[in-house]
Amino acid sequence: MELSRKDLLKMSVLGAAAVALPLERSVGAATVLASRIAESRLPPPFTTPFSIPPVIQPVRSDATTDYYRVSMEPTTVEVIPGLQTQMWGYNGVVPGPTFQVAQGRRTVVRQINNLPSVHPVLNYTPWTSVHLHGSASLPEFDGYASDITNPGQYKDYQYPNYQPARTLWYHDHGVHHTAENVFMGLAGQYQLSDALDRSLPIPHGEFDVPLIVSDKMFNSDGSLLFSTNDNSGFYGDVILVNGRPWPVMKVKRRKYRFRILNASPSRSYNWSLDSGDSMAVIATDAGLMPTPQYVKSFRHGVAERYEVVIDFAKYQPGRRVVLRNTSPKNNINFTNTNKIMAFEVVDDSFSEADNSVPSSLNPNQATMLLKESDAVQTRTMNFVRANGQWTINGTTWEDVVRSRFMKVLANPRIDDVEIWELRNPSGGWHHPAHIHFIDFRILSRNGRPPLPHELGAKDVVFLGENESVRLLIKFDGGRGKYMIHCHNLVHEDHDMMSQFEIRDDVTPAHDPLSNLAKWLPEGDL
């Protein structure tokens, strides 16, 4: 692949160092859409049965730790009826299998890169870096973008799981190719439970359901079609839920809890029910809200997680309720991207246990108890496209690499509380901004109170065009460098990503590049 002047500069700066930034870029931006499959060949909405990803089991356990083995590998699936699509899955499953982990149980996950040496269409080397999004991981296990695992290598990731219950997700974070690798299927949920969550009479078990929403585009032969729209974002014409196009789910006449993850590369959504009824938002990225918020619709950016309770008791058997998408600004929409899935109400018997939404969920959520007066410093982060590059405060990940990974946008001390104002002063696009390691409280949006569904602790915040949000953050724990970036994965890959460092003057910082991947064959797990 021909190297640009920018790539040659990277090579001259880093030479042959072990942590050198890989050079390949994908050819997705130049993809021609002439081969896109005709809309008439796509399955009509609500004709595909709903499915739930399998739950992964540990390969072994000891007194404190569960050990898992995951292989990232090609798989062939039938998404469009009658056509075969090559995708990449964790253990060959798309989306990846769900982890269900109890607070206080440590996990070690071996991630093995069994992907091909070259992407069959886009011609890049599919190195990976697995990020457990929402976890307070040490830097060397956080999925740092330049901490790559090449095909034929593996890495063991350690997760402490001491945080309150929440819906996390794991996905690829490999530098320059996060969008393509996630688009190929490398994403899955990781559910952390605790005693409080289990004690509440909210839906559990079969009535606690993951919804992993993504969008895809296909060629006429069923293969995936990837285009970055001049690096502004990928927007597909087919909506998948748990890997199925516009599925229909049979539901009993009671309450269900849905863990909704926006795993699209770029698309944002605005959910509502075609019945016009309200949904109860009970949890955000960082777990249970202090109190439930009842909304008729809400906006959902890339990588955000919202747990929503929908009550189907009021509907007669046979009623079909549709989850709709009223698209926020700056998405590219198609005929059926305003539809997500349908719920078909059945008259089956069910248990009445765990079938309510208490008026109080987690009033002692630590992040939500932070006060603005606790802050010792205020910082501003501007998300701007300048000279064809996506930047944060005028810097890119290339600048981090050229500094030999020393350049930071902020250096808060451990246990400090700060206010960060994130701004998107541009028209034409939105930025879902993600800050690794920490949880934050949204203080205000555009000078007004946060939206109702944002009244819980979060790690991603939606920045619409010309919007600004003020965040209150406590840097409680963690020692070392963590990333901040736009979670529109195309923006991230082109290079809207930087880092901050949590400082502790007593204990040495952890280096995110201190525990590099190993070559196969595997050692002991």
Short mmCIF file of N, CA and C in Angstrom, two decimals, residues 186-328:
data_model
loop_
_atom_site.label_atom_id
_atom_site.label_comp_id
_atom_site.label_asym_id
_atom_site.label_seq_id
_atom_site.Cartn_x
_atom_site.Cartn_y
_atom_site.Cartn_z
N LEU A 186 -16.56 -7.17 15.44
CA LEU A 186 -15.83 -7.35 16.70
C LEU A 186 -16.40 -6.46 17.79
N ALA A 187 -17.51 -6.91 18.38
CA ALA A 187 -18.17 -6.20 19.48
C ALA A 187 -19.05 -7.18 20.24
N GLY A 188 -19.18 -6.96 21.54
CA GLY A 188 -20.06 -7.80 22.36
C GLY A 188 -20.29 -7.15 23.71
N GLN A 189 -21.32 -7.63 24.44
CA GLN A 189 -21.64 -7.07 25.76
C GLN A 189 -20.91 -7.81 26.88
N TYR A 190 -20.67 -7.05 27.97
CA TYR A 190 -20.04 -7.56 29.18
C TYR A 190 -20.86 -7.00 30.33
N GLN A 191 -21.63 -7.84 30.99
CA GLN A 191 -22.58 -7.40 32.00
C GLN A 191 -22.03 -7.67 33.40
N LEU A 192 -21.90 -6.60 34.18
CA LEU A 192 -21.38 -6.68 35.54
C LEU A 192 -22.55 -6.51 36.51
N SER A 193 -22.73 -7.47 37.41
CA SER A 193 -23.83 -7.40 38.38
C SER A 193 -23.28 -7.17 39.78
N ASP A 194 -24.14 -6.69 40.67
CA ASP A 194 -23.77 -6.55 42.08
C ASP A 194 -24.99 -6.84 42.95
N ALA A 195 -24.79 -6.78 44.26
CA ALA A 195 -25.86 -7.16 45.19
C ALA A 195 -27.07 -6.23 45.07
N LEU A 196 -26.82 -4.92 44.88
CA LEU A 196 -27.93 -3.99 44.77
C LEU A 196 -28.77 -4.29 43.55
N ASP A 197 -28.14 -4.46 42.41
CA ASP A 197 -28.87 -4.74 41.17
C ASP A 197 -29.70 -6.01 41.33
N ARG A 198 -29.10 -7.05 41.91
CA ARG A 198 -29.81 -8.32 42.05
C ARG A 198 -30.96 -8.23 43.05
N SER A 199 -30.86 -7.30 44.01
CA SER A 199 -31.90 -7.20 45.04
C SER A 199 -33.13 -6.43 44.59
N LEU A 200 -33.00 -5.61 43.56
CA LEU A 200 -34.12 -4.79 43.11
C LEU A 200 -35.13 -5.63 42.33
N PRO A 201 -36.41 -5.30 42.41
CA PRO A 201 -37.44 -6.09 41.70
C PRO A 201 -37.59 -5.70 40.23
N ILE A 202 -36.51 -5.25 39.61
CA ILE A 202 -36.51 -4.96 38.18
C ILE A 202 -36.36 -6.27 37.41
N PRO A 203 -36.68 -6.30 36.13
CA PRO A 203 -36.61 -7.56 35.39
C PRO A 203 -35.21 -8.19 35.41
N HIS A 204 -35.19 -9.50 35.63
CA HIS A 204 -33.96 -10.29 35.61
C HIS A 204 -34.19 -11.54 34.76
N GLY A 205 -33.13 -12.31 34.58
CA GLY A 205 -33.25 -13.58 33.88
C GLY A 205 -33.69 -13.42 32.44
N GLU A 206 -34.69 -14.19 32.03
CA GLU A 206 -35.11 -14.15 30.62
C GLU A 206 -35.71 -12.80 30.22
N PHE A 207 -36.04 -11.98 31.22
CA PHE A 207 -36.65 -10.68 30.93
C PHE A 207 -35.64 -9.54 30.97
N ASP A 208 -34.37 -9.88 31.05
CA ASP A 208 -33.24 -8.94 31.01
C ASP A 208 -32.49 -9.24 29.71
N VAL A 209 -32.68 -8.39 28.70
CA VAL A 209 -32.34 -8.75 27.32
C VAL A 209 -31.34 -7.77 26.71
N PRO A 210 -30.22 -8.25 26.15
CA PRO A 210 -29.31 -7.35 25.44
C PRO A 210 -29.83 -7.00 24.05
N LEU A 211 -29.71 -5.73 23.69
CA LEU A 211 -30.01 -5.27 22.32
C LEU A 211 -28.77 -4.55 21.80
N ILE A 212 -28.03 -5.21 20.92
CA ILE A 212 -26.83 -4.63 20.32
C ILE A 212 -27.20 -4.15 18.93
N VAL A 213 -27.29 -2.83 18.78
CA VAL A 213 -27.79 -2.24 17.54
C VAL A 213 -26.62 -1.75 16.71
N SER A 214 -26.62 -2.11 15.43
CA SER A 214 -25.58 -1.64 14.51
C SER A 214 -26.18 -1.49 13.13
N ASP A 215 -25.45 -0.81 12.25
CA ASP A 215 -25.92 -0.68 10.87
C ASP A 215 -24.84 -1.20 9.93
N LYS A 216 -25.31 -1.80 8.84
CA LYS A 216 -24.42 -2.40 7.85
C LYS A 216 -24.87 -2.00 6.45
N MET A 217 -23.97 -2.24 5.49
CA MET A 217 -24.29 -2.08 4.07
C MET A 217 -23.68 -3.27 3.35
N PHE A 218 -24.36 -3.74 2.30
CA PHE A 218 -23.96 -4.98 1.64
C PHE A 218 -23.83 -4.77 0.14
N ASN A 219 -22.90 -5.53 -0.44
CA ASN A 219 -22.81 -5.63 -1.89
C ASN A 219 -23.87 -6.61 -2.40
N SER A 220 -24.04 -6.66 -3.70
CA SER A 220 -25.08 -7.51 -4.28
C SER A 220 -24.82 -8.99 -4.05
N ASP A 221 -23.55 -9.36 -3.77
CA ASP A 221 -23.25 -10.77 -3.50
C ASP A 221 -23.33 -11.11 -2.02
N GLY A 222 -23.75 -10.16 -1.20
CA GLY A 222 -23.89 -10.40 0.23
C GLY A 222 -22.69 -10.01 1.05
N SER A 223 -21.59 -9.65 0.42
CA SER A 223 -20.41 -9.22 1.17
C SER A 223 -20.62 -7.83 1.74
N LEU A 224 -19.87 -7.50 2.78
CA LEU A 224 -19.99 -6.20 3.42
C LEU A 224 -19.41 -5.11 2.53
N LEU A 225 -20.05 -3.95 2.56
CA LEU A 225 -19.61 -2.78 1.79
C LEU A 225 -19.33 -1.66 2.79
N PHE A 226 -18.09 -1.19 2.79
CA PHE A 226 -17.67 -0.19 3.77
C PHE A 226 -17.27 1.08 3.04
N SER A 227 -17.85 2.22 3.46
CA SER A 227 -17.49 3.52 2.90
C SER A 227 -17.52 4.55 4.01
N THR A 228 -16.49 5.41 4.05
CA THR A 228 -16.38 6.38 5.14
C THR A 228 -16.95 7.74 4.80
N ASN A 229 -17.51 7.92 3.58
CA ASN A 229 -18.13 9.20 3.22
C ASN A 229 -17.19 10.37 3.48
N ASP A 230 -16.03 10.32 2.81
CA ASP A 230 -15.00 11.36 2.96
C ASP A 230 -14.59 11.50 4.42
N ASN A 231 -14.48 10.35 5.08
CA ASN A 231 -14.03 10.27 6.47
C ASN A 231 -14.95 10.98 7.46
N SER A 232 -16.21 11.23 7.07
CA SER A 232 -17.16 11.84 7.99
C SER A 232 -17.90 10.79 8.81
N GLY A 233 -17.95 9.54 8.33
CA GLY A 233 -18.62 8.50 9.08
C GLY A 233 -19.19 7.42 8.18
N PHE A 234 -19.43 6.25 8.75
CA PHE A 234 -20.08 5.16 8.02
C PHE A 234 -21.55 5.11 8.41
N TYR A 235 -22.43 5.02 7.39
CA TYR A 235 -23.87 4.95 7.64
C TYR A 235 -24.47 3.90 6.72
N GLY A 236 -24.91 2.79 7.31
CA GLY A 236 -25.45 1.69 6.53
C GLY A 236 -26.95 1.80 6.33
N ASP A 237 -27.45 1.01 5.39
CA ASP A 237 -28.89 1.03 5.08
C ASP A 237 -29.65 -0.13 5.70
N VAL A 238 -28.94 -1.01 6.41
CA VAL A 238 -29.57 -2.16 7.08
C VAL A 238 -29.30 -2.05 8.58
N ILE A 239 -30.35 -2.08 9.38
CA ILE A 239 -30.23 -2.02 10.84
C ILE A 239 -30.25 -3.44 11.39
N LEU A 240 -29.21 -3.79 12.14
CA LEU A 240 -29.15 -5.10 12.79
C LEU A 240 -29.34 -4.95 14.29
N VAL A 241 -30.06 -5.89 14.88
CA VAL A 241 -30.17 -6.01 16.33
C VAL A 241 -29.70 -7.41 16.69
N ASN A 242 -28.63 -7.48 17.46
CA ASN A 242 -28.01 -8.77 17.79
C ASN A 242 -27.68 -9.56 16.52
N GLY A 243 -27.30 -8.84 15.48
CA GLY A 243 -26.87 -9.47 14.24
C GLY A 243 -27.98 -9.80 13.27
N ARG A 244 -29.23 -9.53 13.62
CA ARG A 244 -30.38 -9.85 12.75
C ARG A 244 -30.98 -8.56 12.19
N PRO A 245 -31.33 -8.53 10.89
CA PRO A 245 -31.91 -7.32 10.31
C PRO A 245 -33.37 -7.12 10.74
N TRP A 246 -33.64 -5.98 11.35
CA TRP A 246 -35.00 -5.58 11.75
C TRP A 246 -35.80 -6.76 12.34
N PRO A 247 -35.33 -7.39 13.41
CA PRO A 247 -35.99 -8.62 13.88
C PRO A 247 -37.31 -8.35 14.58
N VAL A 248 -38.05 -9.43 14.80
CA VAL A 248 -39.27 -9.38 15.58
C VAL A 248 -39.10 -10.31 16.77
N MET A 249 -39.41 -9.80 17.97
CA MET A 249 -39.23 -10.54 19.21
C MET A 249 -40.59 -10.79 19.84
N LYS A 250 -40.85 -12.03 20.22
CA LYS A 250 -42.07 -12.35 20.94
C LYS A 250 -41.90 -11.98 22.42
N VAL A 251 -42.85 -11.23 22.97
CA VAL A 251 -42.77 -10.79 24.36
C VAL A 251 -44.05 -11.13 25.10
N LYS A 252 -43.90 -11.45 26.38
CA LYS A 252 -45.04 -11.74 27.23
C LYS A 252 -45.60 -10.44 27.81
N ARG A 253 -46.78 -10.53 28.39
CA ARG A 253 -47.48 -9.31 28.84
C ARG A 253 -46.99 -8.90 30.23
N ARG A 254 -45.77 -8.40 30.26
CA ARG A 254 -45.13 -7.98 31.50
C ARG A 254 -43.99 -7.03 31.13
N LYS A 255 -43.19 -6.65 32.15
CA LYS A 255 -42.08 -5.72 31.92
C LYS A 255 -40.83 -6.47 31.48
N TYR A 256 -40.10 -5.85 30.57
CA TYR A 256 -38.80 -6.34 30.11
C TYR A 256 -37.76 -5.24 30.31
N ARG A 257 -36.58 -5.67 30.63
CA ARG A 257 -35.43 -4.77 30.74
C ARG A 257 -34.54 -5.00 29.52
N PHE A 258 -34.30 -3.93 28.77
CA PHE A 258 -33.48 -4.03 27.57
C PHE A 258 -32.19 -3.23 27.78
N ARG A 259 -31.05 -3.89 27.61
CA ARG A 259 -29.74 -3.25 27.69
C ARG A 259 -29.36 -2.84 26.27
N ILE A 260 -29.62 -1.59 25.93
CA ILE A 260 -29.43 -1.14 24.55
C ILE A 260 -28.03 -0.56 24.39
N LEU A 261 -27.27 -1.15 23.50
CA LEU A 261 -25.92 -0.70 23.15
C LEU A 261 -25.94 -0.21 21.71
N ASN A 262 -25.48 1.01 21.49
CA ASN A 262 -25.29 1.50 20.12
C ASN A 262 -23.88 1.10 19.69
N ALA A 263 -23.78 0.01 18.93
CA ALA A 263 -22.49 -0.50 18.45
C ALA A 263 -22.24 -0.14 17.00
N SER A 264 -22.96 0.85 16.47
CA SER A 264 -22.71 1.32 15.11
C SER A 264 -21.37 2.05 15.06
N PRO A 265 -20.70 2.05 13.91
CA PRO A 265 -19.47 2.83 13.80
C PRO A 265 -19.70 4.33 13.97
N SER A 266 -20.83 4.86 13.42
CA SER A 266 -21.02 6.31 13.39
C SER A 266 -22.44 6.77 13.69
N ARG A 267 -23.44 5.94 13.42
CA ARG A 267 -24.84 6.37 13.45
C ARG A 267 -25.33 6.61 14.87
N SER A 268 -26.05 7.71 15.05
CA SER A 268 -26.78 7.95 16.30
C SER A 268 -28.26 7.69 16.06
N TYR A 269 -28.99 7.49 17.14
CA TYR A 269 -30.40 7.11 17.07
C TYR A 269 -31.22 7.98 18.01
N ASN A 270 -32.52 8.01 17.77
CA ASN A 270 -33.48 8.59 18.70
C ASN A 270 -34.64 7.61 18.82
N TRP A 271 -34.70 6.92 19.96
CA TRP A 271 -35.66 5.83 20.13
C TRP A 271 -37.04 6.34 20.51
N SER A 272 -38.05 5.63 20.04
CA SER A 272 -39.42 5.83 20.51
C SER A 272 -40.23 4.58 20.14
N LEU A 273 -41.39 4.43 20.77
CA LEU A 273 -42.31 3.34 20.45
C LEU A 273 -43.43 3.87 19.57
N ASP A 274 -43.84 3.08 18.58
CA ASP A 274 -44.90 3.57 17.69
C ASP A 274 -46.23 3.69 18.40
N SER A 275 -46.34 3.09 19.60
CA SER A 275 -47.56 3.23 20.39
C SER A 275 -47.65 4.59 21.08
N GLY A 276 -46.52 5.31 21.12
CA GLY A 276 -46.48 6.59 21.81
C GLY A 276 -46.30 6.48 23.31
N ASP A 277 -46.14 5.27 23.82
CA ASP A 277 -46.01 5.07 25.27
C ASP A 277 -44.60 5.41 25.75
N SER A 278 -44.50 5.62 27.05
CA SER A 278 -43.23 5.95 27.68
C SER A 278 -42.41 4.69 27.95
N MET A 279 -41.10 4.91 28.05
CA MET A 279 -40.16 3.89 28.48
C MET A 279 -39.50 4.39 29.75
N ALA A 280 -39.13 3.47 30.64
CA ALA A 280 -38.44 3.84 31.87
C ALA A 280 -36.95 3.60 31.69
N VAL A 281 -36.16 4.67 31.64
CA VAL A 281 -34.71 4.55 31.59
C VAL A 281 -34.23 4.35 33.02
N ILE A 282 -33.61 3.19 33.30
CA ILE A 282 -33.21 2.86 34.67
C ILE A 282 -31.69 2.86 34.87
N ALA A 283 -30.93 2.84 33.78
CA ALA A 283 -29.47 2.81 33.93
C ALA A 283 -28.82 3.47 32.72
N THR A 284 -27.66 4.06 32.97
CA THR A 284 -26.86 4.69 31.93
C THR A 284 -25.54 3.91 31.82
N ASP A 285 -24.55 4.50 31.15
CA ASP A 285 -23.29 3.80 30.91
C ASP A 285 -22.71 3.17 32.17
N ALA A 286 -22.74 3.91 33.29
CA ALA A 286 -22.08 3.49 34.53
C ALA A 286 -23.04 2.85 35.52
N GLY A 287 -24.19 2.40 35.06
CA GLY A 287 -25.07 1.61 35.90
C GLY A 287 -26.34 2.32 36.32
N LEU A 288 -26.95 1.82 37.37
CA LEU A 288 -28.27 2.28 37.80
C LEU A 288 -28.29 3.78 38.08
N MET A 289 -29.36 4.44 37.62
CA MET A 289 -29.57 5.84 37.91
C MET A 289 -30.09 5.98 39.34
N PRO A 290 -29.99 7.17 39.92
CA PRO A 290 -30.60 7.37 41.25
C PRO A 290 -32.09 7.06 41.24
N THR A 291 -32.80 7.55 40.23
CA THR A 291 -34.23 7.29 40.08
C THR A 291 -34.53 7.03 38.60
N PRO A 292 -35.58 6.28 38.29
CA PRO A 292 -35.91 6.04 36.88
C PRO A 292 -36.41 7.32 36.22
N GLN A 293 -36.19 7.40 34.93
CA GLN A 293 -36.66 8.55 34.14
C GLN A 293 -37.59 8.03 33.04
N TYR A 294 -38.83 8.53 33.05
CA TYR A 294 -39.82 8.08 32.07
C TYR A 294 -39.82 9.04 30.89
N VAL A 295 -39.56 8.51 29.70
CA VAL A 295 -39.44 9.33 28.50
C VAL A 295 -40.20 8.66 27.36
N LYS A 296 -40.68 9.48 26.44
CA LYS A 296 -41.31 8.94 25.24
C LYS A 296 -40.29 8.75 24.12
N SER A 297 -39.15 9.44 24.21
CA SER A 297 -38.09 9.27 23.23
C SER A 297 -36.80 9.75 23.86
N PHE A 298 -35.66 9.27 23.33
CA PHE A 298 -34.37 9.77 23.80
C PHE A 298 -33.29 9.49 22.76
N ARG A 299 -32.29 10.35 22.79
CA ARG A 299 -31.19 10.30 21.83
C ARG A 299 -30.09 9.37 22.34
N HIS A 300 -29.49 8.62 21.44
CA HIS A 300 -28.53 7.59 21.81
C HIS A 300 -27.35 7.63 20.85
N GLY A 301 -26.18 8.09 21.34
CA GLY A 301 -24.99 8.18 20.51
C GLY A 301 -24.20 6.89 20.50
N VAL A 302 -23.21 6.83 19.61
CA VAL A 302 -22.37 5.65 19.48
C VAL A 302 -21.71 5.34 20.82
N ALA A 303 -21.72 4.07 21.20
CA ALA A 303 -21.04 3.52 22.39
C ALA A 303 -21.78 3.77 23.69
N GLU A 304 -22.82 4.60 23.70
CA GLU A 304 -23.60 4.78 24.92
C GLU A 304 -24.41 3.51 25.19
N ARG A 305 -24.65 3.26 26.48
CA ARG A 305 -25.52 2.16 26.88
C ARG A 305 -26.63 2.72 27.76
N TYR A 306 -27.85 2.34 27.44
CA TYR A 306 -29.00 2.70 28.26
C TYR A 306 -29.80 1.44 28.56
N GLU A 307 -30.18 1.27 29.81
CA GLU A 307 -31.05 0.16 30.19
C GLU A 307 -32.46 0.72 30.34
N VAL A 308 -33.38 0.11 29.62
CA VAL A 308 -34.73 0.64 29.47
C VAL A 308 -35.73 -0.45 29.81
N VAL A 309 -36.73 -0.11 30.58
CA VAL A 309 -37.81 -1.05 30.89
C VAL A 309 -39.04 -0.65 30.07
N ILE A 310 -39.56 -1.62 29.34
CA ILE A 310 -40.79 -1.43 28.57
C ILE A 310 -41.83 -2.39 29.13
N ASP A 311 -43.03 -1.88 29.38
CA ASP A 311 -44.12 -2.67 29.96
C ASP A 311 -45.09 -3.07 28.85
N PHE A 312 -45.17 -4.37 28.59
CA PHE A 312 -46.06 -4.86 27.54
C PHE A 312 -47.40 -5.35 28.09
N ALA A 313 -47.64 -5.13 29.40
CA ALA A 313 -48.87 -5.63 30.02
C ALA A 313 -50.11 -4.97 29.44
N LYS A 314 -49.96 -3.74 28.98
CA LYS A 314 -51.13 -2.98 28.52
C LYS A 314 -51.60 -3.39 27.12
N TYR A 315 -50.82 -4.20 26.42
CA TYR A 315 -51.15 -4.54 25.04
C TYR A 315 -51.84 -5.90 24.95
N GLN A 316 -52.77 -5.99 24.04
CA GLN A 316 -53.48 -7.24 23.81
C GLN A 316 -52.61 -8.21 23.03
N PRO A 317 -52.80 -9.52 23.25
CA PRO A 317 -52.05 -10.51 22.46
C PRO A 317 -52.24 -10.26 20.97
N GLY A 318 -51.16 -10.41 20.22
CA GLY A 318 -51.19 -10.16 18.79
C GLY A 318 -50.76 -8.76 18.41
N ARG A 319 -50.74 -7.84 19.40
CA ARG A 319 -50.32 -6.47 19.10
C ARG A 319 -48.82 -6.45 18.76
N ARG A 320 -48.47 -5.70 17.75
CA ARG A 320 -47.07 -5.51 17.38
C ARG A 320 -46.66 -4.08 17.72
N VAL A 321 -45.63 -3.95 18.56
CA VAL A 321 -45.11 -2.65 18.97
C VAL A 321 -43.74 -2.48 18.32
N VAL A 322 -43.54 -1.36 17.65
CA VAL A 322 -42.32 -1.13 16.89
C VAL A 322 -41.42 -0.15 17.62
N LEU A 323 -40.14 -0.52 17.75
CA LEU A 323 -39.13 0.41 18.24
C LEU A 323 -38.63 1.20 17.04
N ARG A 324 -38.85 2.51 17.08
CA ARG A 324 -38.55 3.38 15.94
C ARG A 324 -37.30 4.21 16.19
N ASN A 325 -36.77 4.74 15.12
CA ASN A 325 -35.64 5.65 15.17
C ASN A 325 -35.99 6.93 14.44
N THR A 326 -36.11 8.02 15.17
CA THR A 326 -36.23 9.34 14.55
C THR A 326 -34.83 9.92 14.54
N SER A 327 -34.19 9.84 13.40
CA SER A 327 -32.75 10.09 13.32
C SER A 327 -32.36 11.49 13.76
N PRO A 328 -31.37 11.62 14.68
CA PRO A 328 -30.82 12.95 14.97
C PRO A 328 -30.13 13.52 13.73
#
